[in-house]
Coordinates of C-alpha atoms and ligand atoms in Angstrom, one line a residue:
X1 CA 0.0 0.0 0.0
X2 CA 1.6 3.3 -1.2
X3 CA 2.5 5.2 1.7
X4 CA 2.4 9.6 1.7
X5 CA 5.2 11.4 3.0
X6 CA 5.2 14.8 4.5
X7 CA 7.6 18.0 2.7
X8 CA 9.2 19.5 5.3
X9 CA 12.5 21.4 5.1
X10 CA 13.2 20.1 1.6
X11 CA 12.6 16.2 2.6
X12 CA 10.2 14.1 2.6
X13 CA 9.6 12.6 5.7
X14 CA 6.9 10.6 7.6
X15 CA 5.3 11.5 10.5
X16 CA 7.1 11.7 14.0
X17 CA 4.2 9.8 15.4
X18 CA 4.4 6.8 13.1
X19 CA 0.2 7.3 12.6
X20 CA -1.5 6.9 9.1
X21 CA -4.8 7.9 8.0
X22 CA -6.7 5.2 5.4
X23 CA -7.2 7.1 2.0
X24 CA -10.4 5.9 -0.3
X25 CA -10.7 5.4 -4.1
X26 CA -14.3 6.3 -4.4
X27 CA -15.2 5.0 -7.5
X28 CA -14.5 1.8 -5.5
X29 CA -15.1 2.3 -2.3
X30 CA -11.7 0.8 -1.1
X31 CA -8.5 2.5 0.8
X32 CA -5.7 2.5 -1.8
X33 CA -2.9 4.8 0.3
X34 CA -2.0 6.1 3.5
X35 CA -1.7 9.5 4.5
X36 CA -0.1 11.0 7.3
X37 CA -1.6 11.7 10.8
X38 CA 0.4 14.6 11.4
X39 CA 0.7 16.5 14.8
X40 CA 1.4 19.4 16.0
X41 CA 5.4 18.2 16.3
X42 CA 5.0 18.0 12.2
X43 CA 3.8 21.2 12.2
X44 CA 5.9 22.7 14.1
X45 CA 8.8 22.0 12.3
X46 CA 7.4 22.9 8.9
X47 CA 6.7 26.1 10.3
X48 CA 10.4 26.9 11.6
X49 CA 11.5 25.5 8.2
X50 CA 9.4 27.7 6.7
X51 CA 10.6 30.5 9.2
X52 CA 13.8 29.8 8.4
X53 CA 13.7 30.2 4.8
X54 CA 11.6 33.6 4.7
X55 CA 14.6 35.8 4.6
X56 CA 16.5 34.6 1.7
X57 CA 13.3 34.1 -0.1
X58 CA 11.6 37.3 0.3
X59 CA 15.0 38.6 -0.2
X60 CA 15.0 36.8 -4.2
X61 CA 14.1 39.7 -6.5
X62 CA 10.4 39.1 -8.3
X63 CA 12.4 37.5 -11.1
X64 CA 14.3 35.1 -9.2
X65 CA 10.8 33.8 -7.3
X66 CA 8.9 33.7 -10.8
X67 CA 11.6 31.6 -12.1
X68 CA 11.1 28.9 -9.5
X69 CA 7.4 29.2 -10.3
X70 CA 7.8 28.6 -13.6
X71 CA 9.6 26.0 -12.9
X72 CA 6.9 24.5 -10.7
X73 CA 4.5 24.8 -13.9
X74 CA 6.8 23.7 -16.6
X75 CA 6.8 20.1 -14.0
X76 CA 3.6 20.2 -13.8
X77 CA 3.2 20.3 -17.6
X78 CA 5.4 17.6 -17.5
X79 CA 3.8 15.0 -15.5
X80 CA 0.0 15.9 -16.5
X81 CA -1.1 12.8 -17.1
X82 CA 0.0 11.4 -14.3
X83 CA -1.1 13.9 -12.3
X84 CA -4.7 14.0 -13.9
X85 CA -4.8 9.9 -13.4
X86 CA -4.0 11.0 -9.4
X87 CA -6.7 13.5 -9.1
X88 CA -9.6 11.4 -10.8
X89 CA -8.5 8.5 -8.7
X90 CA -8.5 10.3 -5.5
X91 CA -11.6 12.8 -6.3
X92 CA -13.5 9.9 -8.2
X93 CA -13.9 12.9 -11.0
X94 CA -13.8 11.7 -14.5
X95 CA -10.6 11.5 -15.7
X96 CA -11.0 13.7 -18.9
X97 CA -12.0 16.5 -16.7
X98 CA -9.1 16.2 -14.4
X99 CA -7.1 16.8 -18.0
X100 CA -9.3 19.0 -19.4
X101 CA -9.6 21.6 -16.3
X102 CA -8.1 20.5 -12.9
X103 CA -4.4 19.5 -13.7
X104 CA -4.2 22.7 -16.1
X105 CA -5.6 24.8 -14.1
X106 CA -2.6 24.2 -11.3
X107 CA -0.1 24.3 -14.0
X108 CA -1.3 28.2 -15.0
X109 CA -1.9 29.3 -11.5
X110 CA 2.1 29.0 -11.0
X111 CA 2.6 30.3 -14.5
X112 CA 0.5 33.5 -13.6
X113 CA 1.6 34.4 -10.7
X114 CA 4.8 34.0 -12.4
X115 CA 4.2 36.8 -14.4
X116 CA 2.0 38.3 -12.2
X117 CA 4.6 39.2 -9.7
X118 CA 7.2 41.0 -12.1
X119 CA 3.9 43.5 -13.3
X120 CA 3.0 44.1 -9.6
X121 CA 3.4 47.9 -8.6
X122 CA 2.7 50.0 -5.2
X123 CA 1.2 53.2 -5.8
X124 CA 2.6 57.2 -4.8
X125 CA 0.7 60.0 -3.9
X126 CA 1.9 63.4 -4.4
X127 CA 0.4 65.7 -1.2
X128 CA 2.0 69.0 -2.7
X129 CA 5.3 70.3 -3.7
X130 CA 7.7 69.1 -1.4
X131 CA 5.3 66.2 0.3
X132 CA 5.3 62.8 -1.5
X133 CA 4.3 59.2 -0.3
X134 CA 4.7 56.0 -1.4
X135 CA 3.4 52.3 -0.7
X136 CA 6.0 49.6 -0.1
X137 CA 4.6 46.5 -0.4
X138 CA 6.5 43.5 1.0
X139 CA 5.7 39.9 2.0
X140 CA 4.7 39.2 5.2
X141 CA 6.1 36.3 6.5
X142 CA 4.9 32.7 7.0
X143 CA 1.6 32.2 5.2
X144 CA -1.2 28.9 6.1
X145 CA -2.7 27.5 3.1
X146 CA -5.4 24.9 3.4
X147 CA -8.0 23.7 1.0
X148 CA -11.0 21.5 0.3
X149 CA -11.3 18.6 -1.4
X150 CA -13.3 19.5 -4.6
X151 CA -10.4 20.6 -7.4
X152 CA -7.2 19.4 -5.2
X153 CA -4.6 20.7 -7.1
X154 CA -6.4 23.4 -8.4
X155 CA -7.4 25.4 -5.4
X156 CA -3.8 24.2 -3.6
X157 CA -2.0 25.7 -6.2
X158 CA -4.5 29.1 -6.4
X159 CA -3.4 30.3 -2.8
X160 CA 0.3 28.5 -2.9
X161 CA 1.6 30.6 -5.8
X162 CA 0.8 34.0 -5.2
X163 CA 1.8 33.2 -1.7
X164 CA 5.3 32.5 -3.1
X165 CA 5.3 35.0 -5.3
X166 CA 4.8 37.6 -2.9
X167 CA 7.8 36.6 -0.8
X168 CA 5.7 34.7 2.1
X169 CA 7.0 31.1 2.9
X170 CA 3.9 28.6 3.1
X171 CA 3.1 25.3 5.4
X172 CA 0.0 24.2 3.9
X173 CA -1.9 21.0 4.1
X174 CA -4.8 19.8 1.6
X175 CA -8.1 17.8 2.5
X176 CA -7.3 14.6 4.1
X177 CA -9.8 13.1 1.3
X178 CA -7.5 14.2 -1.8
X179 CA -4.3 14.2 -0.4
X180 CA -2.5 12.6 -3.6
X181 CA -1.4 15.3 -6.2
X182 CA -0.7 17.8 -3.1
X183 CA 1.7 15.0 -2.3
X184 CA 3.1 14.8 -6.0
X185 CA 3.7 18.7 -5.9
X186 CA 5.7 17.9 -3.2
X187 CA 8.0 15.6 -5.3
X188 CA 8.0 18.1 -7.9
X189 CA 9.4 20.8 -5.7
X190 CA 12.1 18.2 -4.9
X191 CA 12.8 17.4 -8.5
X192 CA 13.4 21.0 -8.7
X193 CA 15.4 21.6 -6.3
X194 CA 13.1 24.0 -4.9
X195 CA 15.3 26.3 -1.7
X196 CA 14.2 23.8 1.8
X197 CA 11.5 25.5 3.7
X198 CA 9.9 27.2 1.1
X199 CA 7.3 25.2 0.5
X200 CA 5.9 22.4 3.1
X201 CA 3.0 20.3 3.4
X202 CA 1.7 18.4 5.9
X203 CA -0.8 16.0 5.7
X204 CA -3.7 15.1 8.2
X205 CA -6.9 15.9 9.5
X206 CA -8.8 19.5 9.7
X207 CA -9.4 19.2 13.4
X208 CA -6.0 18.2 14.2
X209 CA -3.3 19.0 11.9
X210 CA -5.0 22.1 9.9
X211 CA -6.4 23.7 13.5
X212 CA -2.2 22.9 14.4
X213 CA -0.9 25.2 11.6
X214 CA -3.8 28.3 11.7
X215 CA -3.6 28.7 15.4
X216 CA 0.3 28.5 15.4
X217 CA 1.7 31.8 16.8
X218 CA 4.3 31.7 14.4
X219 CA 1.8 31.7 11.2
X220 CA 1.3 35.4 10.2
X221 CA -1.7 34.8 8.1
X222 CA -4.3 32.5 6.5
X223 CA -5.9 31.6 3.2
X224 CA -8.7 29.3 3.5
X225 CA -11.4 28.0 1.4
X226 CA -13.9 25.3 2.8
X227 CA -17.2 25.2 4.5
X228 CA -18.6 28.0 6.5
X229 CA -19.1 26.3 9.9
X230 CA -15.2 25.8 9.5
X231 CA -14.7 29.3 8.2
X232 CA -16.7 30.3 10.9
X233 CA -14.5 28.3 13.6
X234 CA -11.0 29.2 12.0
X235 CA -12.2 32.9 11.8
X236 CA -13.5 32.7 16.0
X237 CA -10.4 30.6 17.0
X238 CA -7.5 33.2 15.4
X239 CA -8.5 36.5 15.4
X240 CA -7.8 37.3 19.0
X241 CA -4.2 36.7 17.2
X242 CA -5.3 39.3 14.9
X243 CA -3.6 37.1 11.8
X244 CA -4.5 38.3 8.1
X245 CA -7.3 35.8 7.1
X246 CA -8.8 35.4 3.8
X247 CA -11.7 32.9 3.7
X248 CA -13.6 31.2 1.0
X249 CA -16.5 29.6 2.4
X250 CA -19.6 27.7 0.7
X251 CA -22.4 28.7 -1.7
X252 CA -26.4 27.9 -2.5
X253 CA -26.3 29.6 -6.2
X254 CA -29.0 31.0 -7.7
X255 CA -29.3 30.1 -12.2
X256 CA -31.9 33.0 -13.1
X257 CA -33.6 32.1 -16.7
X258 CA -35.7 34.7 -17.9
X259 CA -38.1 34.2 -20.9
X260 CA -35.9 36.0 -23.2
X261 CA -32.9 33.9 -22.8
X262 CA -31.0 32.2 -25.4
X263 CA -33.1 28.5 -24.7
X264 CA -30.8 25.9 -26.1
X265 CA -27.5 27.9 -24.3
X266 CA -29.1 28.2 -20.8
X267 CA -30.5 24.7 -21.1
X268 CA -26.7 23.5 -22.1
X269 CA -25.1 25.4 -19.6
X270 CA -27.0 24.8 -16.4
X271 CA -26.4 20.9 -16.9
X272 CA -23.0 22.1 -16.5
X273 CA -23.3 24.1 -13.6
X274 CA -25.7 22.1 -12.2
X275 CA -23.6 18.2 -12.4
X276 CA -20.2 19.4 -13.3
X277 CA -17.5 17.8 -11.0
X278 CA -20.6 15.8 -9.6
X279 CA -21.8 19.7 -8.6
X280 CA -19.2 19.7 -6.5
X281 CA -17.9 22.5 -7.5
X282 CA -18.7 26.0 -4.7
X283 CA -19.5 27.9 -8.2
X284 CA -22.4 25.4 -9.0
X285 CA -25.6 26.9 -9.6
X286 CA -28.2 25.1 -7.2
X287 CA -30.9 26.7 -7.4
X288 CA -32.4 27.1 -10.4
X289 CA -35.1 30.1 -11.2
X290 CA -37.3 29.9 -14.6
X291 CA -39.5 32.8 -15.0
X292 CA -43.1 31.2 -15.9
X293 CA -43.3 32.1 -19.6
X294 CA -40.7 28.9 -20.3
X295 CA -41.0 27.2 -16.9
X296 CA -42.4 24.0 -18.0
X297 CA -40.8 23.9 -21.8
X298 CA -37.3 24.6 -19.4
X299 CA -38.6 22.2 -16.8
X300 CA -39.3 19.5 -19.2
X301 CA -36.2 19.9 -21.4
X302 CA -33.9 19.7 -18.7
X303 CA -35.4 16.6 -17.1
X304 CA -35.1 15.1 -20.3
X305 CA -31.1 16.1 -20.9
X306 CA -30.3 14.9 -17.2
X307 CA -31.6 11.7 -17.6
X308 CA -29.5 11.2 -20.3
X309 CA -26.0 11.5 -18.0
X310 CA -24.0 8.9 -18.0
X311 CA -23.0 7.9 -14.1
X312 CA -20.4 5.4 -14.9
X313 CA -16.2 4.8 -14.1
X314 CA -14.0 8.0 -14.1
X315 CA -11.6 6.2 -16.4
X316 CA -14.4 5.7 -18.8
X317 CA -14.2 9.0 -21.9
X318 CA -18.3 8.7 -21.8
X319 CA -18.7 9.1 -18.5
X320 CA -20.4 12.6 -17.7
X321 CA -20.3 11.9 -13.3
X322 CA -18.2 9.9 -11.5
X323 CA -18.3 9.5 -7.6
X324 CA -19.0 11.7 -5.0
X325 CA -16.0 12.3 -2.8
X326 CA -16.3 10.2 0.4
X327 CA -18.9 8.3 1.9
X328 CA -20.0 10.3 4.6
X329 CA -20.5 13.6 1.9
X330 CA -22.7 10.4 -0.2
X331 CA -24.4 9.8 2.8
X332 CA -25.0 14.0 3.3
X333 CA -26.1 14.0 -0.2
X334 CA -29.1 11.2 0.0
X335 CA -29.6 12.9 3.2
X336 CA -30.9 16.2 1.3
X337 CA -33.0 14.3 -0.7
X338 CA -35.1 12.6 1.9
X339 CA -35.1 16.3 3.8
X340 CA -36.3 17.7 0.6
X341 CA -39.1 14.9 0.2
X342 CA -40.0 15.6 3.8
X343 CA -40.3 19.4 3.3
X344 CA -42.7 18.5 0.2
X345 CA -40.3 18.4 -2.7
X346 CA -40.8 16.1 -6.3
X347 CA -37.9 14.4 -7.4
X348 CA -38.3 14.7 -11.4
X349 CA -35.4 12.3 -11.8
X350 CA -32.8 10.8 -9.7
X351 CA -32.8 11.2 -5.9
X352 CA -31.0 7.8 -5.5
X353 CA -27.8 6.0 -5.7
X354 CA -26.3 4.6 -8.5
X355 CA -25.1 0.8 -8.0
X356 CA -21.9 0.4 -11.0
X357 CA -21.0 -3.2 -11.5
X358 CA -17.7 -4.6 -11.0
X359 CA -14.8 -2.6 -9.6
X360 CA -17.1 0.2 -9.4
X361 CA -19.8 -2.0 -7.1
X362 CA -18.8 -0.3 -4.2
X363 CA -18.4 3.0 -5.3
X364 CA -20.3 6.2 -4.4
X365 CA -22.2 7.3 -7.2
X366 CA -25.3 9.2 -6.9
X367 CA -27.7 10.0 -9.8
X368 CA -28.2 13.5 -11.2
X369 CA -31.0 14.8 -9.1
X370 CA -33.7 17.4 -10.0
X371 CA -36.4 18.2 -7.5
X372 CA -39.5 21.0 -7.9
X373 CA -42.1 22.3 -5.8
X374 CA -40.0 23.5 -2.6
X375 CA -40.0 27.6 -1.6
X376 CA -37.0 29.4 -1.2
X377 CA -36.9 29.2 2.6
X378 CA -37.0 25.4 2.8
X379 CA -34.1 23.7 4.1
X380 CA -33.3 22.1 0.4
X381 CA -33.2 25.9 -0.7
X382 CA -30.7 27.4 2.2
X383 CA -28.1 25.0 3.1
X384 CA -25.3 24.2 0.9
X385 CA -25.5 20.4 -0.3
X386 CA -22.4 20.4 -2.4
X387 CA -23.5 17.6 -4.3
X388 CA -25.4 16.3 -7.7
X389 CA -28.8 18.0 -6.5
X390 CA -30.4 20.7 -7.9
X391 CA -34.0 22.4 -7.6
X392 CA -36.3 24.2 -9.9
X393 CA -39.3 26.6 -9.2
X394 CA -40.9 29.3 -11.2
X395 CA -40.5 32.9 -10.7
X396 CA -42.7 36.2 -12.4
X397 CA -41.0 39.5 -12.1
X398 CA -37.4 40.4 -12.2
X399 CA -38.3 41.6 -8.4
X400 CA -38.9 38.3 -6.9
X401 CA -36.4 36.9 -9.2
X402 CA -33.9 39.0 -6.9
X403 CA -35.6 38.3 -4.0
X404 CA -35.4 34.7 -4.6
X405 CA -31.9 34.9 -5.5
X406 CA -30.7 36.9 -1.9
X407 CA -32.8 34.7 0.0
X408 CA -30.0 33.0 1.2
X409 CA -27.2 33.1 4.1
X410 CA -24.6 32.8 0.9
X411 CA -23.3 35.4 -1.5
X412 CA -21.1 33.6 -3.7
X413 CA -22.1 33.3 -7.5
X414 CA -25.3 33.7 -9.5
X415 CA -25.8 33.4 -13.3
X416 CA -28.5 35.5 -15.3
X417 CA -29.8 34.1 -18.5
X418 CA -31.3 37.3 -20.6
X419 CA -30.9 38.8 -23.9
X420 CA -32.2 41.9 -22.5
X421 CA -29.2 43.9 -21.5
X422 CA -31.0 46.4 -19.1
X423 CA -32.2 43.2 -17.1
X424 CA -29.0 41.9 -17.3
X425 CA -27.3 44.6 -16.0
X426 CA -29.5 45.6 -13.1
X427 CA -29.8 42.1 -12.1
X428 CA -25.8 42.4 -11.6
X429 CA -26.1 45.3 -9.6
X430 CA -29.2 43.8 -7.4
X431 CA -27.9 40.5 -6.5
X432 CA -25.7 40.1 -3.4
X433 CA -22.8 38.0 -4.6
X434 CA -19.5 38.4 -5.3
X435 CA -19.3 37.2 -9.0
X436 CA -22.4 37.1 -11.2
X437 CA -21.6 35.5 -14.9
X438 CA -24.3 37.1 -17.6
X439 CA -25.2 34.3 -20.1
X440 CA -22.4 31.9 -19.5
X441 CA -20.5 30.1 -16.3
X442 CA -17.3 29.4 -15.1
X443 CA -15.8 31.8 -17.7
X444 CA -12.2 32.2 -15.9
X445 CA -10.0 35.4 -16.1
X446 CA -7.6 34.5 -13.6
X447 CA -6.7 38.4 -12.9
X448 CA -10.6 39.2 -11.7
X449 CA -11.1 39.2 -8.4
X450 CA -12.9 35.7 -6.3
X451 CA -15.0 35.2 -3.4
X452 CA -18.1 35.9 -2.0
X453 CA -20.2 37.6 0.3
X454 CA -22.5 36.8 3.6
X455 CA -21.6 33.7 5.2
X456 CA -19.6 32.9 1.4
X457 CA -16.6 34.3 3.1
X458 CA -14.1 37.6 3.4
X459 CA -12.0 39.1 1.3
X460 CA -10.8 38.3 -2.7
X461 CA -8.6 35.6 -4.6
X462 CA -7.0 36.2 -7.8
X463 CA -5.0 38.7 -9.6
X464 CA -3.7 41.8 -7.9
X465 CA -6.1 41.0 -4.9
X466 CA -4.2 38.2 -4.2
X467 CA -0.8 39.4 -4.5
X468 CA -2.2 42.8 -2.0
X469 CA -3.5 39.9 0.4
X470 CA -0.1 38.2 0.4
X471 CA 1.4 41.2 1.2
X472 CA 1.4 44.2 4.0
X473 CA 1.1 48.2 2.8
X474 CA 3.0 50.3 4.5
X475 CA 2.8 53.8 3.9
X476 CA 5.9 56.4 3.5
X477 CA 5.5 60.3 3.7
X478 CA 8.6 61.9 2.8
X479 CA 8.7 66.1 3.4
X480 CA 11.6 67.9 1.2
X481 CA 12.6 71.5 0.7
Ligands
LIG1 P1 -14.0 21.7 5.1 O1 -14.3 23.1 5.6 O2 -14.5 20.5 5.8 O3 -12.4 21.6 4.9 C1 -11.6 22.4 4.2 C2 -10.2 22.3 4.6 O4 -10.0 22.7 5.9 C3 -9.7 20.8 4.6 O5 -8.4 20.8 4.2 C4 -9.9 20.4 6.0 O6 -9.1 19.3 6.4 C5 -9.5 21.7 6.7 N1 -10.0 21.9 8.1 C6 -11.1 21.3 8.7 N2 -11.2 21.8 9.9 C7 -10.1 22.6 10.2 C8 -9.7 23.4 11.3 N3 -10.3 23.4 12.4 N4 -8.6 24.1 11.1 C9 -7.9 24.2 10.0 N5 -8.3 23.4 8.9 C10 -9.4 22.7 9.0 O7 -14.5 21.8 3.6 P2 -14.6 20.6 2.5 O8 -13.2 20.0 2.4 O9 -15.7 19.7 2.9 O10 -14.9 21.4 1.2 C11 -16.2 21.7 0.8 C12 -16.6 23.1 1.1 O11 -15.6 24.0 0.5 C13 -17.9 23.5 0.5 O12 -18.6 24.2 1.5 C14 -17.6 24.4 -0.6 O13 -18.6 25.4 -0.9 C15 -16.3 25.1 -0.2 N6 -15.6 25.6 -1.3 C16 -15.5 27.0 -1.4 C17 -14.9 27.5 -2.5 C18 -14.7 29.0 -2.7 O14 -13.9 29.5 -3.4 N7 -15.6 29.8 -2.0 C19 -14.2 26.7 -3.5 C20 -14.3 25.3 -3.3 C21 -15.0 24.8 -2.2 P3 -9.7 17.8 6.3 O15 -10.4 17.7 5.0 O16 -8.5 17.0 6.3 O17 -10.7 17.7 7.4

């Protein structure tokens, strides 16, 4: 049984403790590797490595530290198909979209931040003749990264490289349910020869290892994205420390059709944002919103087209779904179904699990799931189920259509289906979230800024909000005769 290491100081190493945790393939419901049960001795010395090495690196000029970046991504580039294989193994996400998106999408964040970091200025303000100030920007220290299980690599690598960029060192760890291409990074900084303590990652448990590394008095900051309850907890437990947090929490998306929409590309589109990734992705529109002139032709269309996806092995090109994560988020899934029945709900199609045959007997596969008839204020309609289940309910005027939409304790994403650009752009401005996509989803600009609002979190990823987050302004007023 393959066995994780630790990257600590440059090395990988196994835990002081000697404890593993069991990690599941769930497309077959088996443990295929162990992870590390890290402690706070692991962490501990990952973070004096990582103390250690912020001098010299924060020292490197912007060129020097994109260079190592790119190297990062050009080894990434390298071993993509391996990489991809790792992700759809541990995820249970079909394989062609761990190639197509996931693995990718980790090899440009390092490449942008790459290039990110040589175009990133500080600004000056001229008072008057003789008065001038200026921002210096510069890294902060020793930065926490931890993320959530739904695109590993992907979100690992979105707060790791403009953390590095910046000049910060980084101890991060990745869910303990995908540790596998956070551990392969790891070899890759090896192979690269990457400077010791620049980089370390330290496997384990949330409770344990992660609250370890954010409540460490020698962390200066920390990037998170998860769930809200453990937003909620990080935020409570560190900032009496008063340590720079940035947190990306969950989402309960509203998909707003209109009458005037483009039919065939909001039908198209919302299977995507609806099942992609299982709809396990926080960007997932769950909610869906048809105003009444097309409600049922919508309705009917799109019970039609879900039926259609193929559940079915990751490795296999025609699968559309593969497994849900674990089996205690399969178990939360079916959960919201029977909660939805309960609170009055019809399940057009799906609601149930998916039994594959051989290898994949016992996997976790859960059936595209479409369910009507709920209000906004049910529990299927406010908490976040993160998983292949999606409602539908009619709406009249643009007004409720907001109102429906805000409902919510989450802020994170909506999409607006209109050709009407006066709807289009007042719904932008009247629903509270902190990225609305007009007629399409999952458009990426990686310099935009990313997050959300309400209980969807605090403060912004990408671009030159990330690189501002990574580091500390400080201002300078210089007075000359
Ligand atoms: P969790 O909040 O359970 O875990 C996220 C990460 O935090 C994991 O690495 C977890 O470790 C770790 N963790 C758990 N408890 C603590 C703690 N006390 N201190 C430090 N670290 C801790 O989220 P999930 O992994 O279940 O991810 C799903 C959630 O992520 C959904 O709510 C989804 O909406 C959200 N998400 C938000 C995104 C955004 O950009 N806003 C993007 C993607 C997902 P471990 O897994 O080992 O327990």
């Amino acid at each position: 049984m393959k066995k994780l290491y630790n990257y600590i100081d440059g090395e990988l190493v196994a835990p002081i403790n000697g404890n593993y945790i069991d990690n599941y393939n769930p497309a077959t419901g088996q443990v295929y590797s162990q992870i590390p049960n890290s402690d706070e001795a692991d962490v501990s010395n990952a973070i004096k490595s990582a103390r250690n090495a912020f001098e010299s690196w924060s020292n490197l000029r912007n060129s020097e530290r994109a260079s190592w970046l790119e190297k990062i991504s050009n080894r990434i580039e390298e071993r993509m198909e391996e990489l991809a294989l790792a992700e759809s193994i541990d995820n249970g996400k079909p394989l062609w979209l761990a190639k197509s998106v996931d693995i990718p999408r980790a090899r440009d964040n390092f490449k942008f931040f790459a290039t990110a970091i040589m175009h990133f200025a500080s600004e000056s303000h001229r008072t008057s003749s003789g008065i001038i100030n200026y921002t210096l920007r510069k890294p902060i220290g020793v930065a926490a990264c931890i993320s959530p299980w739904n695109l590993p690599l992907y979100l690992f690598s979105w707060k790791i490289a403009p953390a590095l960029a910046a000049g910060n060192t980084v101890v991060a760890k990745p869910s303990e349910i995908t540790p596998m291409t956070a551990y392969l990074l790891s070899e890759i900084c090896n192979e690269i020869n990457l400077p010791k303590g620049v980089l370390n990652i330290v496997h384990g448990l949330g409770a344990s290892t992660g609250n370890a590394i954010v409540t460490h008095d020698d962390i200066d900051m920390v990037s998170f994205t998860g769930g809200t309850t453990t937003g909620e907890h990080i935020a409570r437990t560190i900032a009496p420390k008063f340590k720079k947090m940035s947190l990306e929490l969950g989402g309960k998306n509203p998909n707003i059709i209109f009458d005037d929409c483009d039919f065939d590309k909001a039908l198209k589109t919302t299977l995507n944002s609806s099942f992609a990734n299982q709809g396990q992705i926080c960007l997932c529109g769950s909610r869906i919103l048809v105003q009444r002139g097309i409600y049922n032709k919508f309705r009917d269309a799109f019970v039609s087209k879900v039926k259609d996806i193929k559940v079915g092995n990751p490795m296999d090109d025609n699968s559309r779904m593969g497994a849900i994560v674990s089996k205690p988020h399969f178990d939360k899934v079916l959960s919201y179904v029977e909660i939805a029945k309960s609170e009055g709900g019809k399940v057009l199609t799906g609601g149930h699990q998916v039994q594959l045959e051989g290898d994949n007997s016992d996997g976790w596969f859960i059936a595209p799931t479409i369910i009507e008839g709920l209000d906004q204020q049910c529990r299927t309609n406010q908490e976040e189920i993160f998983g292949p289940v999606v409602t539908i309910q009619p709406f009249d005027t643009e007004e409720e259509a907001v109102e429906m939409a805000n409902c919510t304790g989450y802020g994170l994403a909506a999409t607006v289906w209109t050709q009407d650009l006066n709807t289009a752009h007042r719904m932008s401005e009247n629903i509270k979230s902190g990225i609305v996509w007009v007629n399409c989803w999952l458009l990426r600009d990686l310099r935009t800024p990313f997050g959300g609002v309400k209980n969807s979190g605090v403060g912004r990823e990408g671009g030159w909000e990330a690189l501002k987050f990574f580091t500390e302004a400080k201002n300078v007023c210089i007075k000359f005769d």
